[in-house]
Coordinates of C-alpha atoms in Angstrom, one line a residue:
M1 CA 20.0 -39.9 -18.3
K2 CA 21.2 -37.8 -15.4
K3 CA 21.0 -34.0 -15.6
A4 CA 23.7 -32.0 -13.9
R5 CA 24.3 -28.3 -13.1
K6 CA 27.6 -27.2 -11.7
L7 CA 27.1 -25.3 -8.4
Y8 CA 30.6 -24.3 -7.5
E9 CA 34.3 -25.0 -8.1
S10 CA 36.7 -24.1 -5.4
P11 CA 40.1 -22.6 -6.0
S12 CA 41.7 -25.9 -5.1
G13 CA 39.6 -27.7 -7.8
D14 CA 36.8 -29.4 -5.7
R15 CA 33.5 -29.3 -7.7
W16 CA 29.9 -29.5 -6.6
Y17 CA 27.0 -30.3 -8.9
L18 CA 23.2 -30.5 -8.5
I19 CA 22.1 -33.8 -10.0
R20 CA 18.7 -35.1 -11.0
D21 CA 18.8 -38.8 -11.8
P22 CA 16.3 -40.6 -14.1
S23 CA 13.9 -41.4 -11.2
G24 CA 13.7 -37.6 -10.5
A25 CA 15.7 -37.8 -7.3
L26 CA 17.9 -34.7 -6.5
F27 CA 21.2 -34.8 -4.8
V28 CA 24.5 -32.9 -4.6
R29 CA 27.6 -34.6 -6.1
H30 CA 31.0 -33.6 -4.7
E31 CA 34.1 -34.3 -6.7
A32 CA 37.2 -33.8 -4.6
N33 CA 40.3 -32.5 -6.3
V34 CA 43.1 -34.9 -7.3
A35 CA 45.4 -33.8 -4.4
S36 CA 42.6 -34.9 -2.0
G37 CA 42.2 -38.3 -3.6
G38 CA 39.6 -37.4 -6.2
Q39 CA 36.8 -39.2 -4.4
V40 CA 33.2 -38.6 -5.5
E41 CA 30.4 -38.4 -3.0
H42 CA 26.6 -38.0 -3.4
E43 CA 24.7 -36.2 -0.6
D44 CA 21.1 -35.5 0.2
I45 CA 20.4 -31.8 -0.4
A46 CA 19.1 -31.2 3.2
I47 CA 22.3 -32.7 4.7
F48 CA 24.4 -30.7 2.2
L49 CA 22.7 -27.4 3.2
G50 CA 22.9 -28.4 6.9
R51 CA 26.6 -28.8 6.9
G52 CA 27.4 -25.1 6.8
A53 CA 27.3 -21.9 4.9
G54 CA 30.3 -22.3 2.6
P55 CA 30.3 -20.9 -1.0
E56 CA 29.0 -24.2 -2.4
Q57 CA 25.9 -24.1 -0.1
Q58 CA 25.4 -20.3 -0.8
E59 CA 25.4 -21.1 -4.5
L60 CA 22.7 -23.7 -4.1
L61 CA 20.6 -21.3 -2.0
R62 CA 21.1 -18.6 -4.7
L63 CA 20.0 -21.0 -7.4
I64 CA 16.8 -21.8 -5.4
G65 CA 16.2 -18.1 -4.9
T66 CA 16.2 -17.6 -8.7
L67 CA 13.2 -19.9 -8.9
V68 CA 11.2 -17.5 -6.7
E69 CA 12.2 -14.5 -8.9
E70 CA 11.1 -16.3 -12.1
H71 CA 7.7 -17.3 -10.7
P72 CA 6.1 -14.6 -8.5
A73 CA 3.3 -15.7 -6.2
N74 CA -0.2 -14.6 -7.2
G75 CA -2.0 -12.7 -4.5

């Protein structure tokens, strides 16, 4: 079973999700809005983050940052 977490939904209706598939692989799923054709694309996280600094990339970085806040380093 895949696990999904919505990262961002644009005002135009595009949606991005962080997905973990049954094998443990992580990727970003982009669902384009109906007016854009409604295509669904899967993208490697590194490529997704390397494409720019849009609100969808910023939300993934914010989510990653929360992991650090929850688990402080010992030292």
